Amino acid sequence: MSTTAIDAAGTTPPEFYCREEAPPRNGTLLGFWIYLMSDCFIFASLFACNAVLGNQYAGGPTGAEVLDLPGLALNTALLLVSSVVFGFAMLEMARRRKGAMLGWLALAGVLAAAFVGLEIHEFLGMIAEGAGPGRSAFLSSFFTLVATHGLHVTLGVLWLIVLMVQSIRFGLNEDNVRRLRCLSMFWHFLDLVWVGVFSYVYLIGVLR
Amino acid sequence: MSQPNPSGHAAAGNDDAMHEHHGSLRGYLTGFVLAAILTIIPFWLVMDNVIHNRPLLVFIILALAVVQIFVHIVYFLHLDTRSESGWNMMAFIFTAVLVIIVLGASIWVMYNENVNMMPMSPQYQHHPIGGPSAK
């Protein structure tokens, strides 16, 4: 019994090369990944600013005086749990259980919204103490970096709401699955950036 | 892929996108536990003032952060050499190299500038312009 490859080679000339580029079938996910990598550069620049300016207090408050570590611990926990919960939603999506997926997505969204709420509360408290972004270079870089991250999370929550409505109305069709997988990457990516924020900006910031 | 594929590489990345791996429950829970441990340790070190050697403490915090970032990448973002024919990994390595250059070079350059320039250091303020202290 001969192999199919030899049979095929006997009847038609074999092709040893691709006539066309063979992109991944779902190029959106790769494109979105490259967007996230470009987002890394935004955050890297802001981290570099904070690293350079983080000890320029201009006679104003230092990191140890204004940064709230217990609040930070709560925020970090909220974002980490939200990230894992979003992962659970993706597992339910793979099993085509829309109800369970929507439940996990809602929980992830609520946790992230709580994160943003606490962060805004922290910012308003600092501004009320006179430690606003205009006080010193340290505070400018701090607010720019942390607020950029917070803005990402806020937009992620809006995106999540849109996709939940889409999933409820149109079901888990191919488009919605692709969009949810992009949002999933975005969500986990923001948690990854937060690791840098709490480690470098906060924990090392209070040690300066 | 059931058909013979003489060129050997065209099949990569053509798996049905709907059935690519989404991770597993075990993977997410492992990632969560690791991330939680790697978060709690630096918080504990700083809030309970455990280590008094400050450079060592900073190094430990940064090292734990780097480890945790890799935990997130592996267990949450599912980055591996197979996803998207390896292009995800290529983009990631490229980005990581440039981010290290941006961060490292910025800190290095500005640190040296701060050390060597010291524009408003008190010992230089009383010298007249072009005085003997010009270096």
mmCIF file of C-alpha atoms in Angstrom:
data_model
loop_
_atom_site.group_PDB
_atom_site.id
_atom_site.type_symbol
_atom_site.label_atom_id
_atom_site.label_comp_id
_atom_site.label_asym_id
_atom_site.label_seq_id
_atom_site.Cartn_x
_atom_site.Cartn_y
_atom_site.Cartn_z
ATOM 1 C CA MET A 1 0.000 0.000 0.000
ATOM 2 C CA SER A 2 1.601 3.177 -1.133
ATOM 3 C CA THR A 3 1.363 6.454 0.725
ATOM 4 C CA THR A 4 -0.923 9.219 -0.422
ATOM 5 C CA ALA A 5 2.007 11.562 -0.790
ATOM 6 C CA ILE A 6 3.617 9.393 -3.426
ATOM 7 C CA ASP A 7 0.292 8.925 -5.183
ATOM 8 C CA ALA A 8 -0.236 12.653 -5.222
ATOM 9 C CA ALA A 9 3.271 13.210 -6.474
ATOM 10 C CA GLY A 10 2.680 10.791 -9.320
ATOM 11 C CA THR A 11 -0.447 12.498 -10.611
ATOM 12 C CA THR A 12 0.197 16.167 -9.997
ATOM 13 C CA PRO A 13 3.462 18.048 -9.819
ATOM 14 C CA PRO A 14 4.376 18.589 -6.151
ATOM 15 C CA GLU A 15 4.533 22.052 -4.734
ATOM 16 C CA PHE A 16 7.438 22.700 -2.453
ATOM 17 C CA TYR A 17 6.695 26.332 -1.773
ATOM 18 C CA CYS A 18 3.766 28.540 -0.834
ATOM 19 C CA ARG A 19 2.386 30.594 -3.675
ATOM 20 C CA GLU A 20 1.012 33.121 -1.260
ATOM 21 C CA GLU A 21 1.898 34.341 2.177
ATOM 22 C CA ALA A 22 0.192 32.207 4.766
ATOM 23 C CA PRO A 23 -0.916 34.613 7.456
ATOM 24 C CA PRO A 24 -2.508 33.268 10.591
ATOM 25 C CA ARG A 25 -6.172 32.812 9.843
ATOM 26 C CA ASN A 26 -7.148 35.059 12.680
ATOM 27 C CA GLY A 27 -4.761 37.933 12.102
ATOM 28 C CA THR A 28 -6.720 40.186 14.443
ATOM 29 C CA LEU A 29 -5.276 38.546 17.518
ATOM 30 C CA LEU A 30 -1.728 39.001 16.272
ATOM 31 C CA GLY A 31 -2.491 42.602 15.352
ATOM 32 C CA PHE A 32 -3.961 43.228 18.765
ATOM 33 C CA TRP A 33 -0.929 41.682 20.396
ATOM 34 C CA ILE A 34 1.284 44.094 18.432
ATOM 35 C CA TYR A 35 -0.919 46.960 19.614
ATOM 36 C CA LEU A 36 -0.348 45.803 23.199
ATOM 37 C CA MET A 37 3.386 45.692 22.571
ATOM 38 C CA SER A 38 3.238 49.285 21.304
ATOM 39 C CA ASP A 39 1.295 50.166 24.442
ATOM 40 C CA CYS A 40 4.266 48.752 26.354
ATOM 41 C CA PHE A 41 6.327 51.610 24.939
ATOM 42 C CA ILE A 42 3.898 54.217 26.258
ATOM 43 C CA PHE A 43 4.152 52.703 29.685
ATOM 44 C CA ALA A 44 7.926 52.219 29.394
ATOM 45 C CA SER A 45 8.350 55.937 28.642
ATOM 46 C CA LEU A 46 6.169 56.883 31.579
ATOM 47 C CA PHE A 47 8.050 54.476 33.847
ATOM 48 C CA ALA A 48 11.312 56.021 32.664
ATOM 49 C CA CYS A 49 9.914 59.490 33.491
ATOM 50 C CA ASN A 50 8.952 58.299 36.928
ATOM 51 C CA ALA A 51 12.347 56.701 37.458
ATOM 52 C CA VAL A 52 14.110 59.934 36.514
ATOM 53 C CA LEU A 53 11.767 62.393 38.243
ATOM 54 C CA GLY A 54 10.633 60.257 41.156
ATOM 55 C CA ASN A 55 12.929 61.974 43.654
ATOM 56 C CA GLN A 56 12.374 65.555 42.455
ATOM 57 C CA TYR A 57 10.023 66.682 45.190
ATOM 58 C CA ALA A 58 10.474 70.466 44.763
ATOM 59 C CA GLY A 59 10.060 70.812 48.518
ATOM 60 C CA GLY A 60 6.726 69.041 48.321
ATOM 61 C CA PRO A 61 5.609 65.756 49.832
ATOM 62 C CA THR A 62 7.688 62.623 49.297
ATOM 63 C CA GLY A 63 6.406 59.258 48.207
ATOM 64 C CA ALA A 64 6.432 57.954 51.760
ATOM 65 C CA GLU A 65 4.179 60.845 52.814
ATOM 66 C CA VAL A 66 1.497 60.610 50.136
ATOM 67 C CA LEU A 67 1.372 57.003 48.942
ATOM 68 C CA ASP A 68 -1.203 54.818 50.662
ATOM 69 C CA LEU A 69 0.050 51.225 50.886
ATOM 70 C CA PRO A 70 -3.028 49.542 52.464
ATOM 71 C CA GLY A 71 -5.214 51.096 49.761
ATOM 72 C CA LEU A 72 -2.688 49.933 47.195
ATOM 73 C CA ALA A 73 -2.848 46.373 48.525
ATOM 74 C CA LEU A 74 -6.624 46.372 48.135
ATOM 75 C CA ASN A 75 -6.380 47.802 44.616
ATOM 76 C CA THR A 76 -3.785 45.241 43.610
ATOM 77 C CA ALA A 77 -5.943 42.403 44.923
ATOM 78 C CA LEU A 78 -8.991 43.732 43.041
ATOM 79 C CA LEU A 79 -7.132 43.869 39.750
ATOM 80 C CA LEU A 80 -5.498 40.459 40.143
ATOM 81 C CA VAL A 81 -8.789 38.753 41.020
ATOM 82 C CA SER A 82 -10.474 40.576 38.142
ATOM 83 C CA SER A 83 -7.830 39.246 35.771
ATOM 84 C CA VAL A 84 -8.291 35.651 36.932
ATOM 85 C CA VAL A 85 -12.081 35.979 36.802
ATOM 86 C CA PHE A 86 -11.806 37.158 33.212
ATOM 87 C CA GLY A 87 -9.820 34.009 32.537
ATOM 88 C CA PHE A 88 -12.693 31.948 33.963
ATOM 89 C CA ALA A 89 -15.045 33.781 31.586
ATOM 90 C CA MET A 90 -12.798 32.793 28.663
ATOM 91 C CA LEU A 91 -12.933 29.149 29.790
ATOM 92 C CA GLU A 92 -16.742 29.310 29.823
ATOM 93 C CA MET A 93 -16.686 30.946 26.414
ATOM 94 C CA ALA A 94 -14.633 28.038 25.058
ATOM 95 C CA ARG A 95 -17.314 25.686 26.438
ATOM 96 C CA ARG A 96 -20.043 27.825 24.810
ATOM 97 C CA ARG A 97 -21.757 28.497 28.134
ATOM 98 C CA LYS A 98 -22.901 32.045 27.542
ATOM 99 C CA GLY A 99 -24.707 32.559 30.849
ATOM 100 C CA ALA A 100 -21.745 31.531 32.972
ATOM 101 C CA MET A 101 -19.426 33.571 30.789
ATOM 102 C CA LEU A 102 -21.555 36.686 31.210
ATOM 103 C CA GLY A 103 -21.614 36.157 34.964
ATOM 104 C CA TRP A 104 -17.826 35.978 35.213
ATOM 105 C CA LEU A 105 -17.467 38.940 32.841
ATOM 106 C CA ALA A 106 -19.814 41.007 34.986
ATOM 107 C CA LEU A 107 -17.819 40.133 38.099
ATOM 108 C CA ALA A 108 -14.552 41.044 36.367
ATOM 109 C CA GLY A 109 -16.082 44.339 35.269
ATOM 110 C CA VAL A 110 -17.349 45.177 38.752
ATOM 111 C CA LEU A 111 -13.941 44.441 40.288
ATOM 112 C CA ALA A 112 -12.190 46.620 37.708
ATOM 113 C CA ALA A 113 -14.744 49.406 38.229
ATOM 114 C CA ALA A 114 -14.078 49.206 41.973
ATOM 115 C CA PHE A 115 -10.359 49.482 41.201
ATOM 116 C CA VAL A 116 -10.939 52.649 39.174
ATOM 117 C CA GLY A 117 -13.230 54.053 41.875
ATOM 118 C CA LEU A 118 -10.626 53.504 44.599
ATOM 119 C CA GLU A 119 -7.939 55.040 42.427
ATOM 120 C CA ILE A 120 -10.030 58.148 41.765
ATOM 121 C CA HIS A 121 -10.740 58.359 45.497
ATOM 122 C CA GLU A 122 -7.001 58.172 46.193
ATOM 123 C CA PHE A 123 -6.247 60.852 43.581
ATOM 124 C CA LEU A 124 -8.897 63.211 44.950
ATOM 125 C CA GLY A 125 -7.546 62.703 48.464
ATOM 126 C CA MET A 126 -4.015 63.538 47.340
ATOM 127 C CA ILE A 127 -5.173 66.615 45.430
ATOM 128 C CA ALA A 128 -7.139 67.778 48.468
ATOM 129 C CA GLU A 129 -3.958 67.484 50.553
ATOM 130 C CA GLY A 130 -2.170 69.755 48.106
ATOM 131 C CA ALA A 131 -0.281 66.860 46.505
ATOM 132 C CA GLY A 132 -1.797 67.274 43.063
ATOM 133 C CA PRO A 133 -0.037 66.702 39.757
ATOM 134 C CA GLY A 134 1.133 70.300 39.604
ATOM 135 C CA ARG A 135 2.981 70.210 42.926
ATOM 136 C CA SER A 136 6.283 68.627 41.882
ATOM 137 C CA ALA A 137 7.942 66.642 39.113
ATOM 138 C CA PHE A 138 7.558 63.523 41.216
ATOM 139 C CA LEU A 139 3.795 64.014 41.485
ATOM 140 C CA SER A 140 3.470 64.938 37.794
ATOM 141 C CA SER A 141 5.142 61.718 36.730
ATOM 142 C CA PHE A 142 3.186 59.736 39.317
ATOM 143 C CA PHE A 143 -0.192 61.042 38.212
ATOM 144 C CA THR A 144 0.620 60.690 34.518
ATOM 145 C CA LEU A 145 1.688 57.072 34.817
ATOM 146 C CA VAL A 146 -0.969 55.856 37.244
ATOM 147 C CA ALA A 147 -3.767 57.793 35.558
ATOM 148 C CA THR A 148 -2.758 56.477 32.126
ATOM 149 C CA HIS A 149 -3.104 52.977 33.505
ATOM 150 C CA GLY A 150 -6.404 53.898 35.159
ATOM 151 C CA LEU A 151 -7.666 55.328 31.879
ATOM 152 C CA HIS A 152 -6.831 52.050 30.169
ATOM 153 C CA VAL A 153 -8.785 50.142 32.813
ATOM 154 C CA THR A 154 -11.730 52.532 32.463
ATOM 155 C CA LEU A 155 -11.822 52.058 28.712
ATOM 156 C CA GLY A 156 -11.503 48.315 29.242
ATOM 157 C CA VAL A 157 -14.612 48.368 31.440
ATOM 158 C CA LEU A 158 -16.536 50.315 28.775
ATOM 159 C CA TRP A 159 -15.358 47.844 26.141
ATOM 160 C CA LEU A 160 -16.448 44.985 28.395
ATOM 161 C CA ILE A 161 -19.948 46.444 28.757
ATOM 162 C CA VAL A 162 -20.238 46.840 24.990
ATOM 163 C CA LEU A 163 -19.156 43.250 24.397
ATOM 164 C CA MET A 164 -21.527 41.915 27.058
ATOM 165 C CA VAL A 165 -24.419 43.672 25.341
ATOM 166 C CA GLN A 166 -23.243 42.348 21.975
ATOM 167 C CA SER A 167 -22.979 38.800 23.335
ATOM 168 C CA ILE A 168 -26.466 38.991 24.849
ATOM 169 C CA ARG A 169 -28.002 40.324 21.648
ATOM 170 C CA PHE A 170 -26.117 38.370 18.987
ATOM 171 C CA GLY A 171 -24.776 35.362 20.875
ATOM 172 C CA LEU A 172 -21.292 33.920 20.819
ATOM 173 C CA ASN A 173 -20.718 34.237 17.103
ATOM 174 C CA GLU A 174 -17.279 34.289 15.567
ATOM 175 C CA ASP A 175 -17.000 38.076 15.729
ATOM 176 C CA ASN A 176 -17.870 38.284 19.374
ATOM 177 C CA VAL A 177 -15.514 35.460 20.297
ATOM 178 C CA ARG A 178 -12.674 37.239 18.525
ATOM 179 C CA ARG A 179 -13.503 40.532 20.231
ATOM 180 C CA LEU A 180 -13.698 38.898 23.632
ATOM 181 C CA ARG A 181 -10.333 37.263 23.127
ATOM 182 C CA CYS A 182 -8.814 40.640 22.272
ATOM 183 C CA LEU A 183 -10.368 42.164 25.374
ATOM 184 C CA SER A 184 -9.044 39.241 27.402
ATOM 185 C CA MET A 185 -5.502 40.016 26.277
ATOM 186 C CA PHE A 186 -6.054 43.697 27.041
ATOM 187 C CA TRP A 187 -7.349 42.852 30.513
ATOM 188 C CA HIS A 188 -4.438 40.585 31.423
ATOM 189 C CA PHE A 189 -1.993 43.065 29.938
ATOM 190 C CA LEU A 190 -3.269 45.825 32.208
ATOM 191 C CA ASP A 191 -2.790 43.593 35.222
ATOM 192 C CA LEU A 192 0.753 42.942 34.028
ATOM 193 C CA VAL A 193 1.446 46.685 33.787
ATOM 194 C CA TRP A 194 0.008 47.128 37.262
ATOM 195 C CA VAL A 195 2.672 44.757 38.609
ATOM 196 C CA GLY A 196 5.238 47.303 37.459
ATOM 197 C CA VAL A 197 3.212 50.192 38.886
ATOM 198 C CA PHE A 198 2.759 48.831 42.366
ATOM 199 C CA SER A 199 6.286 47.412 42.573
ATOM 200 C CA TYR A 200 8.207 50.344 41.193
ATOM 201 C CA VAL A 201 6.086 53.449 41.631
ATOM 202 C CA TYR A 202 4.563 52.620 44.993
ATOM 203 C CA LEU A 203 6.686 50.114 46.912
ATOM 204 C CA ILE A 204 10.033 51.515 45.768
ATOM 205 C CA GLY A 205 8.540 55.026 45.722
ATOM 206 C CA VAL A 206 7.970 54.967 49.464
ATOM 207 C CA LEU A 207 11.576 53.821 50.013
ATOM 208 C CA ARG A 208 13.211 56.699 48.167
ATOM 209 C CA MET B 1 -3.887 18.798 9.243
ATOM 210 C CA SER B 2 -4.896 15.626 7.438
ATOM 211 C CA GLN B 3 -3.489 16.474 4.035
ATOM 212 C CA PRO B 4 0.163 15.979 3.219
ATOM 213 C CA ASN B 5 2.030 19.187 3.491
ATOM 214 C CA PRO B 6 5.295 19.049 1.541
ATOM 215 C CA SER B 7 6.444 22.539 2.357
ATOM 216 C CA GLY B 8 6.273 21.681 6.025
ATOM 217 C CA HIS B 9 5.540 25.084 7.462
ATOM 218 C CA ALA B 10 2.342 26.332 5.885
ATOM 219 C CA ALA B 11 0.195 24.494 8.407
ATOM 220 C CA ALA B 12 1.461 26.424 11.389
ATOM 221 C CA GLY B 13 -1.056 28.947 12.646
ATOM 222 C CA ASN B 14 -3.869 27.641 10.463
ATOM 223 C CA ASP B 15 -5.598 25.806 13.271
ATOM 224 C CA ASP B 16 -9.178 26.798 13.708
ATOM 225 C CA ALA B 17 -9.071 29.997 15.713
ATOM 226 C CA MET B 18 -12.120 28.966 17.687
ATOM 227 C CA HIS B 19 -10.317 25.957 19.118
ATOM 228 C CA GLU B 20 -6.982 27.426 20.058
ATOM 229 C CA HIS B 21 -6.092 26.925 23.641
ATOM 230 C CA HIS B 22 -7.668 29.326 26.110
ATOM 231 C CA GLY B 23 -5.639 28.056 28.995
ATOM 232 C CA SER B 24 -7.159 25.802 31.586
ATOM 233 C CA LEU B 25 -8.697 26.197 34.998
ATOM 234 C CA ARG B 26 -5.585 24.675 36.509
ATOM 235 C CA GLY B 27 -3.421 27.142 34.591
ATOM 236 C CA TYR B 28 -5.378 30.175 35.766
ATOM 237 C CA LEU B 29 -5.414 28.985 39.371
ATOM 238 C CA THR B 30 -1.683 28.229 39.290
ATOM 239 C CA GLY B 31 -1.042 31.679 37.878
ATOM 240 C CA PHE B 32 -3.281 33.264 40.484
ATOM 241 C CA VAL B 33 -1.571 31.539 43.413
ATOM 242 C CA LEU B 34 1.905 32.370 42.089
ATOM 243 C CA ALA B 35 0.942 35.987 41.400
ATOM 244 C CA ALA B 36 -0.625 36.332 44.849
ATOM 245 C CA ILE B 37 2.492 34.967 46.552
ATOM 246 C CA LEU B 38 4.756 37.193 44.449
ATOM 247 C CA THR B 39 2.579 40.188 45.379
ATOM 248 C CA ILE B 40 2.289 39.478 49.085
ATOM 249 C CA ILE B 41 6.048 39.058 49.612
ATOM 250 C CA PRO B 42 7.077 42.581 48.485
ATOM 251 C CA PHE B 43 4.138 44.193 50.318
ATOM 252 C CA TRP B 44 5.139 42.357 53.475
ATOM 253 C CA LEU B 45 8.802 43.316 53.073
ATOM 254 C CA VAL B 46 7.971 47.002 52.685
ATOM 255 C CA MET B 47 5.038 47.420 55.078
ATOM 256 C CA ASP B 48 6.617 45.462 57.935
ATOM 257 C CA ASN B 49 10.027 47.003 57.300
ATOM 258 C CA VAL B 50 11.668 43.579 57.284
ATOM 259 C CA ILE B 51 14.896 44.352 55.428
ATOM 260 C CA HIS B 52 16.892 47.415 56.390
ATOM 261 C CA ASN B 53 19.443 47.116 53.601
ATOM 262 C CA ARG B 54 17.713 49.431 51.137
ATOM 263 C CA PRO B 55 19.513 48.513 47.875
ATOM 264 C CA LEU B 56 18.935 44.844 48.634
ATOM 265 C CA LEU B 57 15.250 45.522 49.283
ATOM 266 C CA VAL B 58 14.865 47.428 46.009
ATOM 267 C CA PHE B 59 16.590 44.616 44.144
ATOM 268 C CA ILE B 60 14.320 41.993 45.723
ATOM 269 C CA ILE B 61 11.176 43.993 44.859
ATOM 270 C CA LEU B 62 12.271 44.437 41.244
ATOM 271 C CA ALA B 63 13.269 40.782 40.907
ATOM 272 C CA LEU B 64 9.895 39.617 42.273
ATOM 273 C CA ALA B 65 8.119 42.008 39.881
ATOM 274 C CA VAL B 66 9.999 40.587 36.892
ATOM 275 C CA VAL B 67 9.175 37.032 37.963
ATOM 276 C CA GLN B 68 5.527 37.975 38.405
ATOM 277 C CA ILE B 69 5.405 39.608 34.965
ATOM 278 C CA PHE B 70 6.589 36.324 33.468
ATOM 279 C CA VAL B 71 3.975 34.437 35.503
ATOM 280 C CA HIS B 72 1.305 36.703 34.001
ATOM 281 C CA ILE B 73 2.683 36.267 30.493
ATOM 282 C CA VAL B 74 2.774 32.488 30.713
ATOM 283 C CA TYR B 75 -0.384 31.709 32.696
ATOM 284 C CA PHE B 76 -2.718 34.577 31.754
ATOM 285 C CA LEU B 77 -1.582 35.771 28.337
ATOM 286 C CA HIS B 78 -0.633 32.226 27.221
ATOM 287 C CA LEU B 79 2.377 33.437 25.305
ATOM 288 C CA ASP B 80 4.398 30.582 23.863
ATOM 289 C CA THR B 81 6.419 29.911 20.744
ATOM 290 C CA ARG B 82 3.460 28.254 18.996
ATOM 291 C CA SER B 83 0.840 31.005 19.205
ATOM 292 C CA GLU B 84 0.363 32.852 15.896
ATOM 293 C CA SER B 85 3.239 30.926 14.288
ATOM 294 C CA GLY B 86 5.641 32.386 16.801
ATOM 295 C CA TRP B 87 5.055 35.995 15.761
ATOM 296 C CA ASN B 88 3.632 36.846 19.165
ATOM 297 C CA MET B 89 6.886 35.708 20.706
ATOM 298 C CA MET B 90 8.960 37.616 18.148
ATOM 299 C CA ALA B 91 7.012 40.822 18.803
ATOM 300 C CA PHE B 92 7.349 40.262 22.528
ATOM 301 C CA ILE B 93 11.114 39.722 22.414
ATOM 302 C CA PHE B 94 11.543 42.800 20.223
ATOM 303 C CA THR B 95 9.461 44.858 22.634
ATOM 304 C CA ALA B 96 11.233 43.526 25.694
ATOM 305 C CA VAL B 97 14.643 44.427 24.267
ATOM 306 C CA LEU B 98 13.538 47.963 23.377
ATOM 307 C CA VAL B 99 11.791 48.492 26.704
ATOM 308 C CA ILE B 100 14.938 47.445 28.543
ATOM 309 C CA ILE B 101 16.961 49.885 26.424
ATOM 310 C CA VAL B 102 14.470 52.734 26.963
ATOM 311 C CA LEU B 103 14.289 52.195 30.715
ATOM 312 C CA GLY B 104 17.923 51.339 31.309
ATOM 313 C CA ALA B 105 19.364 54.085 29.143
ATOM 314 C CA SER B 106 17.010 56.754 30.502
ATOM 315 C CA ILE B 107 17.881 55.924 34.074
ATOM 316 C CA TRP B 108 21.592 55.638 33.322
ATOM 317 C CA VAL B 109 21.829 58.892 31.380
ATOM 318 C CA MET B 110 19.728 60.949 33.765
ATOM 319 C CA TYR B 111 21.466 59.560 36.838
ATOM 320 C CA ASN B 112 24.840 60.573 35.444
ATOM 321 C CA GLU B 113 23.480 63.932 34.435
ATOM 322 C CA ASN B 114 22.189 64.508 37.938
ATOM 323 C CA VAL B 115 25.451 63.459 39.547
ATOM 324 C CA ASN B 116 27.715 65.441 37.239
ATOM 325 C CA MET B 117 25.755 68.629 36.649
ATOM 326 C CA MET B 118 24.239 69.607 40.016
ATOM 327 C CA PRO B 119 23.076 73.015 38.745
ATOM 328 C CA MET B 120 21.918 74.503 42.052
ATOM 329 C CA SER B 121 24.342 72.899 44.461
ATOM 330 C CA PRO B 122 25.068 75.503 47.189
ATOM 331 C CA GLN B 123 28.861 75.334 46.903
ATOM 332 C CA TYR B 124 28.722 76.707 43.374
ATOM 333 C CA GLN B 125 26.171 79.430 43.908
ATOM 334 C CA HIS B 126 28.499 82.090 45.307
ATOM 335 C CA HIS B 127 31.199 81.869 42.669
ATOM 336 C CA PRO B 128 31.114 84.670 40.114
ATOM 337 C CA ILE B 129 30.532 83.658 36.566
ATOM 338 C CA GLY B 130 33.773 82.566 34.951
ATOM 339 C CA GLY B 131 35.444 82.403 38.350
ATOM 340 C CA PRO B 132 38.261 80.100 39.378
ATOM 341 C CA SER B 133 35.969 77.161 40.044
ATOM 342 C CA ALA B 134 35.194 76.675 36.365
ATOM 343 C CA LYS B 135 35.990 73.067 35.659
#
